[in-house]
Amino acid sequence: MAATSRGVDVSAYQGVQDWTAHKNDGVVFAFAKASEGEHTHDTRFATHIAGIKAAGLVPGGYHFGWPNQPVSVEAANYIAAVKPHAGKGFCHWLDLERYSDGRNYAGRSAAQIKAYATAWVATVRKAFPGQRVGVYTSGDDLAKGHLPSGVPLWYPAYTWGTAAASYAKAEAAPQPHPSGVTPLIWQFTSTPLDRSLCYLSATALRAWAAGTDAPEDDMPQYVNLGLAEPYTIAPGQDWDAIEFTKEWTDEAGDHATDGSVFVRGAARFTGQVSLVVDGATAGTQIQVRQSEVDAKGTYVLDHPIAEVIATEGSTFATVPITNHLPAGHGMRIRVKAFQQTPLKVTAAVVKALVWKG
């Protein structure tokens, strides 16, 4: 899994945000609407940016463009809106998207829209030397050739429509490549808030935003844990956390703090847990899930369930795991069996690559 960073974007349509809560959810960057067209400024921009900066997130502003208006006026409008807030590490974005009725694209050809975007980017770069300037635009705009060459792309595509989408789900999904372009950022949902994934680690994103080349991502740490001996899950339907009692490798050093915790945040990880279970009646449902605990060991978040159907004899299962943990949280693997007789976990092995920070 490629290293990634989580982000959100907001405008006047969103109220006051708890930016500390966003940060605790693993958010690294946040962009706010600054302006639109020739004269409009977003009424909540200053408030949003102040909160974003106070939380220590990578900040940025964006301008909703009208390619059928003078680009010099539009760029000046954006520059005036963000100038009191921009500085090293601040990112600038042109929101290049067509209104549903087409009023902001009316009368413009694809070549003219690209020329508008090219000029807007160049003007903003000149106003803020050394600061990053990119374009947010859709697959349709990309297909029509509206994106200037060599410009960072922030790409919206809601793969799951209006269905629930999580950072973990996006992190596990393939990186999009619309029209052969590789986006720096993928906005994967607008529900309940615009959320995005940047294909740089937190460290690399901060370096990139600061105007330097992004360093190669840190090498992951390897974790490989298992069982020293089998154990039994008592009859019933309660969740039971696997206590990993054997360490082959624990480069992250998180297992020693809690036998059932195999990784602790702030961290990203990907890997798998392999199970061998005896005593399950063929056809019985066995569920496996990742469960998040806080620094006190209290369960705070359960992640999606993987279902395993027992077979005759021993049941073998391999369940992929991938996730992002905020600072202080740990991850456990829990098992639940739908039967009224004991279940024997003969083997449980977790293998994971962990990126800290």
PDB file of N, CA and C in Angstrom, residues 241-303:
ATOM      1  N   ALA A 241     -10.686 -10.801  21.808  1.00  0.00           N
ATOM      2  CA  ALA A 241      -9.460 -10.263  21.215  1.00  0.00           C
ATOM      3  C   ALA A 241      -8.359 -11.316  21.228  1.00  0.00           C
ATOM      4  N   ILE A 242      -7.662 -11.443  20.107  1.00  0.00           N
ATOM      5  CA  ILE A 242      -6.543 -12.378  20.028  1.00  0.00           C
ATOM      6  C   ILE A 242      -5.364 -11.830  20.830  1.00  0.00           C
ATOM      7  N   GLU A 243      -4.870 -12.613  21.759  1.00  0.00           N
ATOM      8  CA  GLU A 243      -3.673 -12.252  22.520  1.00  0.00           C
ATOM      9  C   GLU A 243      -2.470 -12.868  21.806  1.00  0.00           C
ATOM     10  N   PHE A 244      -1.690 -12.026  21.158  1.00  0.00           N
ATOM     11  CA  PHE A 244      -0.514 -12.535  20.439  1.00  0.00           C
ATOM     12  C   PHE A 244       0.602 -12.805  21.453  1.00  0.00           C
ATOM     13  N   THR A 245       0.929 -14.056  21.600  1.00  0.00           N
ATOM     14  CA  THR A 245       1.868 -14.475  22.649  1.00  0.00           C
ATOM     15  C   THR A 245       3.240 -14.847  22.108  1.00  0.00           C
ATOM     16  N   LYS A 246       3.426 -14.679  20.817  1.00  0.00           N
ATOM     17  CA  LYS A 246       4.729 -15.003  20.229  1.00  0.00           C
ATOM     18  C   LYS A 246       5.144 -13.883  19.288  1.00  0.00           C
ATOM     19  N   GLU A 247       6.385 -13.450  19.409  1.00  0.00           N
ATOM     20  CA  GLU A 247       6.930 -12.410  18.534  1.00  0.00           C
ATOM     21  C   GLU A 247       8.043 -12.996  17.675  1.00  0.00           C
ATOM     22  N   TRP A 248       7.850 -12.893  16.364  1.00  0.00           N
ATOM     23  CA  TRP A 248       8.960 -13.189  15.457  1.00  0.00           C
ATOM     24  C   TRP A 248       9.693 -11.886  15.123  1.00  0.00           C
ATOM     25  N   THR A 249       8.869 -10.861  14.831  1.00  0.00           N
ATOM     26  CA  THR A 249       9.431  -9.538  14.530  1.00  0.00           C
ATOM     27  C   THR A 249       8.472  -8.476  15.060  1.00  0.00           C
ATOM     28  N   ASP A 250       9.013  -7.460  15.712  1.00  0.00           N
ATOM     29  CA  ASP A 250       8.192  -6.352  16.191  1.00  0.00           C
ATOM     30  C   ASP A 250       8.999  -5.065  16.085  1.00  0.00           C
ATOM     31  N   GLU A 251       9.317  -4.690  14.834  1.00  0.00           N
ATOM     32  CA  GLU A 251      10.151  -3.510  14.611  1.00  0.00           C
ATOM     33  C   GLU A 251       9.489  -2.234  15.117  1.00  0.00           C
ATOM     34  N   ALA A 252       8.148  -2.184  15.092  1.00  0.00           N
ATOM     35  CA  ALA A 252       7.442  -0.988  15.559  1.00  0.00           C
ATOM     36  C   ALA A 252       7.467  -0.877  17.080  1.00  0.00           C
ATOM     37  N   GLY A 253       7.669  -2.001  17.768  1.00  0.00           N
ATOM     38  CA  GLY A 253       7.783  -1.984  19.219  1.00  0.00           C
ATOM     39  C   GLY A 253       6.493  -1.720  19.957  1.00  0.00           C
ATOM     40  N   ASP A 254       5.340  -1.903  19.308  1.00  0.00           N
ATOM     41  CA  ASP A 254       4.061  -1.586  19.936  1.00  0.00           C
ATOM     42  C   ASP A 254       3.429  -2.775  20.641  1.00  0.00           C
ATOM     43  N   HIS A 255       3.800  -3.983  20.259  1.00  0.00           N
ATOM     44  CA  HIS A 255       3.156  -5.152  20.839  1.00  0.00           C
ATOM     45  C   HIS A 255       3.481  -5.300  22.317  1.00  0.00           C
ATOM     46  N   ALA A 256       4.663  -4.897  22.727  1.00  0.00           N
ATOM     47  CA  ALA A 256       5.086  -5.093  24.116  1.00  0.00           C
ATOM     48  C   ALA A 256       4.190  -4.356  25.102  1.00  0.00           C
ATOM     49  N   THR A 257       3.504  -3.307  24.641  1.00  0.00           N
ATOM     50  CA  THR A 257       2.658  -2.527  25.550  1.00  0.00           C
ATOM     51  C   THR A 257       1.318  -3.199  25.813  1.00  0.00           C
ATOM     52  N   ASP A 258       0.932  -4.158  25.005  1.00  0.00           N
ATOM     53  CA  ASP A 258      -0.365  -4.819  25.148  1.00  0.00           C
ATOM     54  C   ASP A 258      -0.346  -6.060  24.260  1.00  0.00           C
ATOM     55  N   GLY A 259      -0.542  -7.221  24.862  1.00  0.00           N
ATOM     56  CA  GLY A 259      -0.438  -8.459  24.093  1.00  0.00           C
ATOM     57  C   GLY A 259      -1.390  -8.568  22.931  1.00  0.00           C
ATOM     58  N   SER A 260      -2.535  -7.894  22.997  1.00  0.00           N
ATOM     59  CA  SER A 260      -3.491  -7.981  21.897  1.00  0.00           C
ATOM     60  C   SER A 260      -3.342  -6.842  20.896  1.00  0.00           C
ATOM     61  N   VAL A 261      -2.597  -5.794  21.260  1.00  0.00           N
ATOM     62  CA  VAL A 261      -2.361  -4.682  20.335  1.00  0.00           C
ATOM     63  C   VAL A 261      -1.133  -4.983  19.487  1.00  0.00           C
ATOM     64  N   PHE A 262      -1.300  -4.978  18.166  1.00  0.00           N
ATOM     65  CA  PHE A 262      -0.161  -5.277  17.297  1.00  0.00           C
ATOM     66  C   PHE A 262       0.441  -4.026  16.669  1.00  0.00           C
ATOM     67  N   VAL A 263      -0.282  -2.886  16.716  1.00  0.00           N
ATOM     68  CA  VAL A 263       0.266  -1.633  16.217  1.00  0.00           C
ATOM     69  C   VAL A 263      -0.410  -0.485  16.960  1.00  0.00           C
ATOM     70  N   ARG A 264       0.354   0.594  17.163  1.00  0.00           N
ATOM     71  CA  ARG A 264      -0.183   1.746  17.883  1.00  0.00           C
ATOM     72  C   ARG A 264       0.135   3.021  17.092  1.00  0.00           C
ATOM     73  N   GLY A 265      -0.831   3.952  17.064  1.00  0.00           N
ATOM     74  CA  GLY A 265      -0.678   5.169  16.291  1.00  0.00           C
ATOM     75  C   GLY A 265       0.139   6.241  17.012  1.00  0.00           C
ATOM     76  N   ALA A 266       0.489   7.279  16.258  1.00  0.00           N
ATOM     77  CA  ALA A 266       0.015   7.547  14.913  1.00  0.00           C
ATOM     78  C   ALA A 266       0.755   6.660  13.917  1.00  0.00           C
ATOM     79  N   ALA A 267      -0.026   5.963  13.069  1.00  0.00           N
ATOM     80  CA  ALA A 267       0.586   5.027  12.137  1.00  0.00           C
ATOM     81  C   ALA A 267      -0.414   4.623  11.059  1.00  0.00           C
ATOM     82  N   ARG A 268       0.146   4.189   9.940  1.00  0.00           N
ATOM     83  CA  ARG A 268      -0.626   3.515   8.896  1.00  0.00           C
ATOM     84  C   ARG A 268      -0.066   2.115   8.779  1.00  0.00           C
ATOM     85  N   PHE A 269      -0.899   1.165   8.395  1.00  0.00           N
ATOM     86  CA  PHE A 269      -0.398  -0.196   8.256  1.00  0.00           C
ATOM     87  C   PHE A 269      -1.202  -0.955   7.215  1.00  0.00           C
ATOM     88  N   THR A 270      -0.604  -2.001   6.706  1.00  0.00           N
ATOM     89  CA  THR A 270      -1.297  -2.913   5.808  1.00  0.00           C
ATOM     90  C   THR A 270      -0.711  -4.294   6.006  1.00  0.00           C
ATOM     91  N   GLY A 271      -1.521  -5.313   5.833  1.00  0.00           N
ATOM     92  CA  GLY A 271      -1.034  -6.674   6.020  1.00  0.00           C
ATOM     93  C   GLY A 271      -2.166  -7.672   6.026  1.00  0.00           C
ATOM     94  N   GLN A 272      -2.027  -8.729   6.836  1.00  0.00           N
ATOM     95  CA  GLN A 272      -3.050  -9.756   6.900  1.00  0.00           C
ATOM     96  C   GLN A 272      -2.957 -10.498   8.227  1.00  0.00           C
ATOM     97  N   VAL A 273      -4.079 -11.096   8.618  1.00  0.00           N
ATOM     98  CA  VAL A 273      -4.098 -12.004   9.758  1.00  0.00           C
ATOM     99  C   VAL A 273      -4.584 -13.360   9.253  1.00  0.00           C
ATOM    100  N   SER A 274      -3.827 -14.406   9.570  1.00  0.00           N
ATOM    101  CA  SER A 274      -4.158 -15.764   9.141  1.00  0.00           C
ATOM    102  C   SER A 274      -4.589 -16.566  10.357  1.00  0.00           C
ATOM    103  N   LEU A 275      -5.681 -17.302  10.220  1.00  0.00           N
ATOM    104  CA  LEU A 275      -6.251 -18.051  11.338  1.00  0.00           C
ATOM    105  C   LEU A 275      -6.448 -19.515  10.972  1.00  0.00           C
ATOM    106  N   VAL A 276      -6.252 -20.379  11.955  1.00  0.00           N
ATOM    107  CA  VAL A 276      -6.663 -21.780  11.873  1.00  0.00           C
ATOM    108  C   VAL A 276      -7.546 -22.031  13.082  1.00  0.00           C
ATOM    109  N   VAL A 277      -8.799 -22.450  12.814  1.00  0.00           N
ATOM    110  CA  VAL A 277      -9.778 -22.624  13.876  1.00  0.00           C
ATOM    111  C   VAL A 277     -10.302 -24.050  13.854  1.00  0.00           C
ATOM    112  N   ASP A 278     -10.373 -24.679  15.028  1.00  0.00           N
ATOM    113  CA  ASP A 278     -10.933 -26.022  15.160  1.00  0.00           C
ATOM    114  C   ASP A 278     -12.165 -25.981  16.050  1.00  0.00           C
ATOM    115  N   GLY A 279     -13.036 -26.948  15.846  1.00  0.00           N
ATOM    116  CA  GLY A 279     -14.222 -27.065  16.691  1.00  0.00           C
ATOM    117  C   GLY A 279     -15.422 -26.313  16.177  1.00  0.00           C
ATOM    118  N   ALA A 280     -15.336 -25.717  15.000  1.00  0.00           N
ATOM    119  CA  ALA A 280     -16.476 -25.003  14.433  1.00  0.00           C
ATOM    120  C   ALA A 280     -17.268 -25.941  13.533  1.00  0.00           C
ATOM    121  N   THR A 281     -18.553 -25.982  13.726  1.00  0.00           N
ATOM    122  CA  THR A 281     -19.426 -26.804  12.892  1.00  0.00           C
ATOM    123  C   THR A 281     -19.438 -26.256  11.474  1.00  0.00           C
ATOM    124  N   ALA A 282     -19.347 -27.162  10.496  1.00  0.00           N
ATOM    125  CA  ALA A 282     -19.355 -26.728   9.094  1.00  0.00           C
ATOM    126  C   ALA A 282     -20.564 -25.836   8.824  1.00  0.00           C
ATOM    127  N   GLY A 283     -20.333 -24.707   8.192  1.00  0.00           N
ATOM    128  CA  GLY A 283     -21.395 -23.762   7.894  1.00  0.00           C
ATOM    129  C   GLY A 283     -21.581 -22.679   8.936  1.00  0.00           C
ATOM    130  N   THR A 284     -20.931 -22.849  10.100  1.00  0.00           N
ATOM    131  CA  THR A 284     -21.019 -21.839  11.151  1.00  0.00           C
ATOM    132  C   THR A 284     -20.314 -20.554  10.708  1.00  0.00           C
ATOM    133  N   GLN A 285     -20.888 -19.441  11.078  1.00  0.00           N
ATOM    134  CA  GLN A 285     -20.295 -18.150  10.729  1.00  0.00           C
ATOM    135  C   GLN A 285     -19.282 -17.731  11.795  1.00  0.00           C
ATOM    136  N   ILE A 286     -18.090 -17.382  11.347  1.00  0.00           N
ATOM    137  CA  ILE A 286     -17.061 -16.820  12.210  1.00  0.00           C
ATOM    138  C   ILE A 286     -16.755 -15.424  11.692  1.00  0.00           C
ATOM    139  N   GLN A 287     -16.723 -14.437  12.577  1.00  0.00           N
ATOM    140  CA  GLN A 287     -16.469 -13.057  12.156  1.00  0.00           C
ATOM    141  C   GLN A 287     -15.131 -12.585  12.714  1.00  0.00           C
ATOM    142  N   VAL A 288     -14.435 -11.790  11.892  1.00  0.00           N
ATOM    143  CA  VAL A 288     -13.140 -11.234  12.266  1.00  0.00           C
ATOM    144  C   VAL A 288     -13.177  -9.738  11.987  1.00  0.00           C
ATOM    145  N   ARG A 289     -12.682  -8.933  12.903  1.00  0.00           N
ATOM    146  CA  ARG A 289     -12.678  -7.488  12.668  1.00  0.00           C
ATOM    147  C   ARG A 289     -11.499  -6.835  13.375  1.00  0.00           C
ATOM    148  N   GLN A 290     -11.148  -5.650  12.904  1.00  0.00           N
ATOM    149  CA  GLN A 290     -10.186  -4.807  13.592  1.00  0.00           C
ATOM    150  C   GLN A 290     -10.957  -3.909  14.565  1.00  0.00           C
ATOM    151  N   SER A 291     -10.471  -3.809  15.783  1.00  0.00           N
ATOM    152  CA  SER A 291     -11.113  -2.979  16.801  1.00  0.00           C
ATOM    153  C   SER A 291     -10.082  -2.047  17.409  1.00  0.00           C
ATOM    154  N   GLU A 292     -10.450  -0.768  17.452  1.00  0.00           N
ATOM    155  CA  GLU A 292      -9.527   0.288  17.873  1.00  0.00           C
ATOM    156  C   GLU A 292      -9.721   0.608  19.350  1.00  0.00           C
ATOM    157  N   VAL A 293      -8.619   0.738  20.077  1.00  0.00           N
ATOM    158  CA  VAL A 293      -8.682   1.076  21.504  1.00  0.00           C
ATOM    159  C   VAL A 293      -7.916   2.369  21.755  1.00  0.00           C
ATOM    160  N   ASP A 294      -8.297   3.066  22.834  1.00  0.00           N
ATOM    161  CA  ASP A 294      -7.578   4.281  23.186  1.00  0.00           C
ATOM    162  C   ASP A 294      -6.396   3.950  24.098  1.00  0.00           C
ATOM    163  N   ALA A 295      -5.751   4.972  24.614  1.00  0.00           N
ATOM    164  CA  ALA A 295      -4.545   4.767  25.422  1.00  0.00           C
ATOM    165  C   ALA A 295      -4.828   3.975  26.694  1.00  0.00           C
ATOM    166  N   LYS A 296      -6.093   3.968  27.152  1.00  0.00           N
ATOM    167  CA  LYS A 296      -6.463   3.225  28.352  1.00  0.00           C
ATOM    168  C   LYS A 296      -6.909   1.801  28.041  1.00  0.00           C
ATOM    169  N   GLY A 297      -6.926   1.432  26.751  1.00  0.00           N
ATOM    170  CA  GLY A 297      -7.371   0.096  26.364  1.00  0.00           C
ATOM    171  C   GLY A 297      -8.863  -0.030  26.183  1.00  0.00           C
ATOM    172  N   THR A 298      -9.579   1.112  26.212  1.00  0.00           N
ATOM    173  CA  THR A 298     -11.028   1.099  26.023  1.00  0.00           C
ATOM    174  C   THR A 298     -11.365   1.068  24.541  1.00  0.00           C
ATOM    175  N   TYR A 299     -12.297   0.201  24.141  1.00  0.00           N
ATOM    176  CA  TYR A 299     -12.681   0.128  22.739  1.00  0.00           C
ATOM    177  C   TYR A 299     -13.394   1.409  22.326  1.00  0.00           C
ATOM    178  N   VAL A 300     -12.922   2.013  21.243  1.00  0.00           N
ATOM    179  CA  VAL A 300     -13.495   3.280  20.787  1.00  0.00           C
ATOM    180  C   VAL A 300     -14.045   3.208  19.370  1.00  0.00           C
ATOM    181  N   LEU A 301     -13.612   2.211  18.589  1.00  0.00           N
ATOM    182  CA  LEU A 301     -14.082   2.140  17.200  1.00  0.00           C
ATOM    183  C   LEU A 301     -13.909   0.726  16.664  1.00  0.00           C
ATOM    184  N   ASP A 302     -14.996   0.163  16.137  1.00  0.00           N
ATOM    185  CA  ASP A 302     -14.938  -1.122  15.461  1.00  0.00           C
ATOM    186  C   ASP A 302     -14.950  -0.903  13.955  1.00  0.00           C
ATOM    187  N   HIS A 303     -14.109  -1.636  13.265  1.00  0.00           N
ATOM    188  CA  HIS A 303     -14.002  -1.507  11.815  1.00  0.00           C
ATOM    189  C   HIS A 303     -14.773  -2.638  11.124  1.00  0.00           C
TER     190      HIS A 303
END
